Amino acid sequence: MEVAFTVRLLLLLISSLFLASISVFDQTDDKIAVGDSLSATADRTIVWYANGDRPAPKGSIVNLTSSSGLVLTTPQGEQLWRSDLTIAGVVAHGFMNDKGNFVLEDEKSEKLWETFKNPTDTMLPGQIIERGGRLSSRQSETNYARGRFQIDFQEDGNLVFSAKKPFYSTATTMGTVPGSEGKQLVFNDSGNFYILRVNGGRFTFTAEERLARDYYLRSTLNFDGVLAQYFIPKSFVDTVSWKPLWSEPDNICQKVDSGSGVCGYNSICTLKTDQRPTCKCPRGYSLLDPNDPYGSCNPNFRRGCEDEPSFSKDLFDVQVLPNTDWLTPGYELLNASTADECSQYCKQDCLCDVAIYHNETCWKKKLPLSYGREDSSLNAKTFIKFRKDNSTLPVAPCRPTYNGAA
C-alpha cells in the first residue's frame, strides 16, 4: 500500500472550521514542512511539524507507505523525513482523530505511530508525555527549525526548562514522601495540565477546571522559552485569536542567565502583559539582523577608544535606563556618591560603554553586554553611552562574533 500526496493537494485539507489536519505548509518562499494544524481562525495554528530542521523544496511528496508510514521526499527522491514506527508492523491506514492526534495503525487497529507520542512544541487535551519526553521550541513564530529552548521530562520525574543550561524546574523528584516524583506530564481531556506523581498526587500548573467543555485549548512552548496554555471559546463568532490562560515561568527575563539571555547581546528584555518577553535596543544601537527582533544589538557609532588619541568625552552623551542591568561582569568598581558622578566616570573613560549605579557604587562595563533586562526590582540606574547626533561618524557595518542570542 502506498499513497502519495503533493504539496498542493495536502494544502486543501485545511478547513475553515475548527479541526485538525495533517498538511504541508510553506515555511519560506520555496521550502515546505509537514505539519499537524488546527483551524479556528483566519490563520492556521501549527501544533506539530516533522521536518523543521530540513525544509523540503516545492514539489516534494509525502507518501503513506506500509513499511515506514509517512515518508517525505524531494522531487529528486531524497528522503528528508519519515515516521519511525514505535512497533514493528505493516501500516494499513492513517487517520486524524477528534483530539488532533494523527495515528498510523495496522490491520488490527494497533497503533504503530502517532503524533501525540512524538511531540514538537505543543500539547493538546488528551496528550501525555512519559519520562524521557521533550518539547522543543521553534526558532521563531514562522521558522520551524529547532530553537533555543527545551522542556525535558527527566527520568527522575523532574520537568526541566533549559536553554543550554537549566533555568527552571518543577522539582518533582523523589522527596521525603514516597512516590512524590513525577510519572507523567498530563494534559487531560478536561483541559487540566499537571504532572502526575507516582503516588497519584498532582503538581498542577493552574487551578483545575473543566475548561474543555467551553474552550478549545493548547499548551505551547513558545520560541521565547515561555510555556503557555491558550484558549478559544467554542462559541466563537467570525475570526478569533488564541488568548493566554497561564504561563510558566513567571518572569523569563530574570530566569535565563546563560549566553546572551532571552534576548541577544546588548539588548534589553522586558515582559509584556501576557508574560511573554520582548526585546529592545538602547539608543544609538540597532538590530544586527533586522529580521530578528530577539537578536543582538550593534552600536551605530564609532566607540570612544577607536578615536584615540583624540578621544573626547564631549563627543558622547548617555541614555539613562531606570531599573535596567546587564549581567556582564564589570571591569572596574568605583564608589560614587551620586548617579551623576557614576555617569561622569563612564563619559571620561573611552573603554566604558555602560555604567550601573546602585547603592553608591558604580560598575563600569564594556561590550558585548549579556543578559540584559528591565525590572522594577533591580533598583538600579544604568547609563549607556552613545555618540551625540552632531558628531556621529560614518562607519562600516560591524559584524562582531556575538551575532545573535546564544
PDB file of C-alpha atoms in Angstrom, residues 119-281:
ATOM      1  CA  PRO A 119       5.526  15.990  20.238  1.00  0.00           C
ATOM      2  CA  THR A 120       7.276  19.082  18.933  1.00  0.00           C
ATOM      3  CA  ASP A 121       6.366  22.323  20.762  1.00  0.00           C
ATOM      4  CA  THR A 122       2.678  21.801  21.568  1.00  0.00           C
ATOM      5  CA  MET A 123       0.399  19.522  23.614  1.00  0.00           C
ATOM      6  CA  LEU A 124      -3.338  19.113  23.108  1.00  0.00           C
ATOM      7  CA  PRO A 125      -6.026  17.869  25.543  1.00  0.00           C
ATOM      8  CA  GLY A 126      -5.751  14.092  25.920  1.00  0.00           C
ATOM      9  CA  GLN A 127      -1.992  14.071  25.340  1.00  0.00           C
ATOM     10  CA  ILE A 128       0.517  12.556  27.792  1.00  0.00           C
ATOM     11  CA  ILE A 129       4.308  12.773  27.826  1.00  0.00           C
ATOM     12  CA  GLU A 130       6.193   9.999  29.600  1.00  0.00           C
ATOM     13  CA  ARG A 131       9.569  10.292  31.302  1.00  0.00           C
ATOM     14  CA  GLY A 132      12.281  10.929  28.732  1.00  0.00           C
ATOM     15  CA  GLY A 133       9.920  13.007  26.581  1.00  0.00           C
ATOM     16  CA  ARG A 134      10.668  16.509  25.392  1.00  0.00           C
ATOM     17  CA  LEU A 135       9.087  19.677  23.992  1.00  0.00           C
ATOM     18  CA  SER A 136      11.357  21.833  21.816  1.00  0.00           C
ATOM     19  CA  SER A 137      10.724  25.407  20.784  1.00  0.00           C
ATOM     20  CA  ARG A 138      10.929  26.597  17.203  1.00  0.00           C
ATOM     21  CA  GLN A 139      13.347  29.369  16.186  1.00  0.00           C
ATOM     22  CA  SER A 140      10.604  31.950  15.657  1.00  0.00           C
ATOM     23  CA  GLU A 141       6.865  32.145  15.067  1.00  0.00           C
ATOM     24  CA  THR A 142       7.389  31.298  11.395  1.00  0.00           C
ATOM     25  CA  ASN A 143      10.689  29.355  11.442  1.00  0.00           C
ATOM     26  CA  TYR A 144      10.129  25.722  12.447  1.00  0.00           C
ATOM     27  CA  ALA A 145      13.786  24.789  12.838  1.00  0.00           C
ATOM     28  CA  ARG A 146      14.709  23.696  16.360  1.00  0.00           C
ATOM     29  CA  GLY A 147      15.012  26.705  18.653  1.00  0.00           C
ATOM     30  CA  ARG A 148      16.975  27.551  21.800  1.00  0.00           C
ATOM     31  CA  PHE A 149      14.567  26.239  24.440  1.00  0.00           C
ATOM     32  CA  GLN A 150      13.618  22.748  25.596  1.00  0.00           C
ATOM     33  CA  ILE A 151      11.421  21.224  28.284  1.00  0.00           C
ATOM     34  CA  ASP A 152      12.611  17.766  29.334  1.00  0.00           C
ATOM     35  CA  PHE A 153      10.611  15.355  31.466  1.00  0.00           C
ATOM     36  CA  GLN A 154      13.595  13.683  33.046  1.00  0.00           C
ATOM     37  CA  GLU A 155      13.865  10.073  34.141  1.00  0.00           C
ATOM     38  CA  ASP A 156      13.873  11.231  37.776  1.00  0.00           C
ATOM     39  CA  GLY A 157      10.411  12.772  37.303  1.00  0.00           C
ATOM     40  CA  ASN A 158      11.570  16.387  37.203  1.00  0.00           C
ATOM     41  CA  LEU A 159      10.298  18.738  34.479  1.00  0.00           C
ATOM     42  CA  VAL A 160      13.215  20.973  33.468  1.00  0.00           C
ATOM     43  CA  PHE A 161      13.226  24.099  31.283  1.00  0.00           C
ATOM     44  CA  SER A 162      16.598  24.800  29.669  1.00  0.00           C
ATOM     45  CA  ALA A 163      18.465  26.988  27.191  1.00  0.00           C
ATOM     46  CA  LYS A 164      21.957  25.463  27.065  1.00  0.00           C
ATOM     47  CA  LYS A 165      21.630  25.096  30.841  1.00  0.00           C
ATOM     48  CA  PRO A 166      18.559  24.660  33.090  1.00  0.00           C
ATOM     49  CA  PHE A 167      16.802  27.825  34.244  1.00  0.00           C
ATOM     50  CA  TYR A 168      13.593  26.477  35.834  1.00  0.00           C
ATOM     51  CA  SER A 169      12.219  23.168  37.116  1.00  0.00           C
ATOM     52  CA  THR A 170       9.170  21.815  38.927  1.00  0.00           C
ATOM     53  CA  ALA A 171      11.390  19.975  41.463  1.00  0.00           C
ATOM     54  CA  THR A 172       9.144  16.924  41.170  1.00  0.00           C
ATOM     55  CA  THR A 173      11.855  14.450  42.112  1.00  0.00           C
ATOM     56  CA  MET A 174      11.799  11.889  44.888  1.00  0.00           C
ATOM     57  CA  GLY A 175      11.438  13.740  48.180  1.00  0.00           C
ATOM     58  CA  THR A 176      10.663  12.829  51.739  1.00  0.00           C
ATOM     59  CA  VAL A 177       7.255  11.489  50.686  1.00  0.00           C
ATOM     60  CA  PRO A 178       7.497   8.092  48.912  1.00  0.00           C
ATOM     61  CA  GLY A 179       6.279   8.242  45.301  1.00  0.00           C
ATOM     62  CA  SER A 180       6.344  12.057  45.103  1.00  0.00           C
ATOM     63  CA  GLU A 181       8.410  12.048  41.908  1.00  0.00           C
ATOM     64  CA  GLY A 182       6.715  12.758  38.586  1.00  0.00           C
ATOM     65  CA  LYS A 183       5.424   9.879  36.468  1.00  0.00           C
ATOM     66  CA  GLN A 184       3.691  11.586  33.517  1.00  0.00           C
ATOM     67  CA  LEU A 185       3.134  15.071  32.127  1.00  0.00           C
ATOM     68  CA  VAL A 186      -0.614  15.149  31.514  1.00  0.00           C
ATOM     69  CA  PHE A 187      -2.878  17.450  29.530  1.00  0.00           C
ATOM     70  CA  ASN A 188      -6.176  15.712  30.233  1.00  0.00           C
ATOM     71  CA  ASP A 189      -9.438  15.773  28.308  1.00  0.00           C
ATOM     72  CA  SER A 190     -10.880  18.305  30.758  1.00  0.00           C
ATOM     73  CA  GLY A 191      -8.093  20.737  29.906  1.00  0.00           C
ATOM     74  CA  ASN A 192      -6.089  20.417  33.130  1.00  0.00           C
ATOM     75  CA  PHE A 193      -2.292  20.484  32.774  1.00  0.00           C
ATOM     76  CA  TYR A 194      -0.284  18.763  35.508  1.00  0.00           C
ATOM     77  CA  ILE A 195       2.457  16.322  36.470  1.00  0.00           C
ATOM     78  CA  LEU A 196       1.047  13.051  37.748  1.00  0.00           C
ATOM     79  CA  ARG A 197       3.181  11.765  40.605  1.00  0.00           C
ATOM     80  CA  VAL A 198       3.982   8.090  41.179  1.00  0.00           C
ATOM     81  CA  ASN A 199       1.807   8.104  44.323  1.00  0.00           C
ATOM     82  CA  GLY A 200      -1.161   9.532  42.403  1.00  0.00           C
ATOM     83  CA  GLY A 201      -0.708  13.111  43.581  1.00  0.00           C
ATOM     84  CA  ARG A 202      -0.502  16.048  41.207  1.00  0.00           C
ATOM     85  CA  PHE A 203       1.764  19.016  40.611  1.00  0.00           C
ATOM     86  CA  THR A 204      -0.642  21.442  38.939  1.00  0.00           C
ATOM     87  CA  PHE A 205       0.195  24.477  36.851  1.00  0.00           C
ATOM     88  CA  THR A 206      -3.153  26.149  37.412  1.00  0.00           C
ATOM     89  CA  ALA A 207      -6.418  25.684  39.299  1.00  0.00           C
ATOM     90  CA  GLU A 208      -8.190  22.607  37.969  1.00  0.00           C
ATOM     91  CA  GLU A 209     -11.337  23.278  35.981  1.00  0.00           C
ATOM     92  CA  ARG A 210     -13.291  21.532  33.253  1.00  0.00           C
ATOM     93  CA  LEU A 211     -12.197  24.092  30.675  1.00  0.00           C
ATOM     94  CA  ALA A 212     -12.522  21.809  27.659  1.00  0.00           C
ATOM     95  CA  ARG A 213     -16.315  21.940  27.893  1.00  0.00           C
ATOM     96  CA  ASP A 214     -16.391  25.529  26.683  1.00  0.00           C
ATOM     97  CA  TYR A 215     -12.975  26.140  25.085  1.00  0.00           C
ATOM     98  CA  TYR A 216     -10.570  24.790  22.531  1.00  0.00           C
ATOM     99  CA  LEU A 217      -7.189  24.501  24.245  1.00  0.00           C
ATOM    100  CA  ARG A 218      -3.490  24.060  23.507  1.00  0.00           C
ATOM    101  CA  SER A 219      -0.291  24.284  25.574  1.00  0.00           C
ATOM    102  CA  THR A 220       2.775  25.511  23.669  1.00  0.00           C
ATOM    103  CA  LEU A 221       6.450  26.038  24.424  1.00  0.00           C
ATOM    104  CA  ASN A 222       6.877  29.335  22.604  1.00  0.00           C
ATOM    105  CA  PHE A 223      10.034  30.255  20.694  1.00  0.00           C
ATOM    106  CA  ASP A 224      10.943  32.680  23.522  1.00  0.00           C
ATOM    107  CA  GLY A 225      11.004  29.898  26.142  1.00  0.00           C
ATOM    108  CA  VAL A 226       7.640  30.572  27.798  1.00  0.00           C
ATOM    109  CA  LEU A 227       5.279  27.603  28.232  1.00  0.00           C
ATOM    110  CA  ALA A 228       1.714  28.898  27.951  1.00  0.00           C
ATOM    111  CA  GLN A 229      -1.781  27.479  27.749  1.00  0.00           C
ATOM    112  CA  TYR A 230      -4.127  29.162  25.271  1.00  0.00           C
ATOM    113  CA  PHE A 231      -7.873  29.029  24.720  1.00  0.00           C
ATOM    114  CA  ILE A 232     -10.540  29.926  22.172  1.00  0.00           C
ATOM    115  CA  PRO A 233     -14.251  29.876  23.090  1.00  0.00           C
ATOM    116  CA  LYS A 234     -16.136  27.142  21.246  1.00  0.00           C
ATOM    117  CA  SER A 235     -18.954  29.624  20.700  1.00  0.00           C
ATOM    118  CA  PHE A 236     -16.743  31.985  18.692  1.00  0.00           C
ATOM    119  CA  VAL A 237     -18.207  34.214  16.003  1.00  0.00           C
ATOM    120  CA  ASP A 238     -16.225  35.075  12.872  1.00  0.00           C
ATOM    121  CA  THR A 239     -12.459  35.036  13.421  1.00  0.00           C
ATOM    122  CA  VAL A 240     -10.889  34.780  16.859  1.00  0.00           C
ATOM    123  CA  SER A 241      -7.367  34.586  18.220  1.00  0.00           C
ATOM    124  CA  TRP A 242      -5.829  32.446  20.950  1.00  0.00           C
ATOM    125  CA  LYS A 243      -5.739  34.062  24.400  1.00  0.00           C
ATOM    126  CA  PRO A 244      -3.306  33.029  27.171  1.00  0.00           C
ATOM    127  CA  LEU A 245      -4.714  31.323  30.250  1.00  0.00           C
ATOM    128  CA  TRP A 246      -1.467  30.841  32.203  1.00  0.00           C
ATOM    129  CA  SER A 247       2.267  30.727  31.570  1.00  0.00           C
ATOM    130  CA  GLU A 248       5.461  29.419  33.157  1.00  0.00           C
ATOM    131  CA  PRO A 249       7.953  30.658  34.290  1.00  0.00           C
ATOM    132  CA  ASP A 250       6.550  33.857  35.734  1.00  0.00           C
ATOM    133  CA  ASN A 251       9.405  36.133  34.545  1.00  0.00           C
ATOM    134  CA  ILE A 252      11.676  34.544  31.966  1.00  0.00           C
ATOM    135  CA  CYS A 253      13.740  37.735  31.646  1.00  0.00           C
ATOM    136  CA  GLN A 254      15.071  37.021  35.147  1.00  0.00           C
ATOM    137  CA  LYS A 255      15.390  33.256  34.717  1.00  0.00           C
ATOM    138  CA  VAL A 256      17.638  32.807  31.671  1.00  0.00           C
ATOM    139  CA  ASP A 257      21.198  33.786  32.581  1.00  0.00           C
ATOM    140  CA  SER A 258      23.169  31.722  30.065  1.00  0.00           C
ATOM    141  CA  GLY A 259      24.675  33.013  26.832  1.00  0.00           C
ATOM    142  CA  SER A 260      23.164  36.371  25.951  1.00  0.00           C
ATOM    143  CA  GLY A 261      19.968  35.759  27.951  1.00  0.00           C
ATOM    144  CA  VAL A 262      16.485  35.671  26.420  1.00  0.00           C
ATOM    145  CA  CYS A 263      17.437  38.489  24.048  1.00  0.00           C
ATOM    146  CA  GLY A 264      20.618  38.952  22.064  1.00  0.00           C
ATOM    147  CA  TYR A 265      23.755  40.764  23.198  1.00  0.00           C
ATOM    148  CA  ASN A 266      23.393  44.462  24.086  1.00  0.00           C
ATOM    149  CA  SER A 267      19.601  44.061  24.020  1.00  0.00           C
ATOM    150  CA  ILE A 268      17.140  44.606  26.888  1.00  0.00           C
ATOM    151  CA  CYS A 269      14.445  42.088  27.882  1.00  0.00           C
ATOM    152  CA  THR A 270      11.103  43.310  29.250  1.00  0.00           C
ATOM    153  CA  LEU A 271       7.864  41.486  29.967  1.00  0.00           C
ATOM    154  CA  LYS A 272       4.639  42.217  28.108  1.00  0.00           C
ATOM    155  CA  THR A 273       1.248  41.999  29.804  1.00  0.00           C
ATOM    156  CA  ASP A 274       0.859  38.396  28.626  1.00  0.00           C
ATOM    157  CA  GLN A 275       4.122  37.481  30.439  1.00  0.00           C
ATOM    158  CA  ARG A 276       5.913  36.965  27.132  1.00  0.00           C
ATOM    159  CA  PRO A 277       9.278  38.724  26.693  1.00  0.00           C
ATOM    160  CA  THR A 278      10.053  41.453  24.223  1.00  0.00           C
ATOM    161  CA  CYS A 279      13.486  42.840  23.343  1.00  0.00           C
ATOM    162  CA  LYS A 280      14.651  46.361  22.532  1.00  0.00           C
ATOM    163  CA  CYS A 281      17.891  48.055  21.557  1.00  0.00           C
TER     164      CYS A 281
END
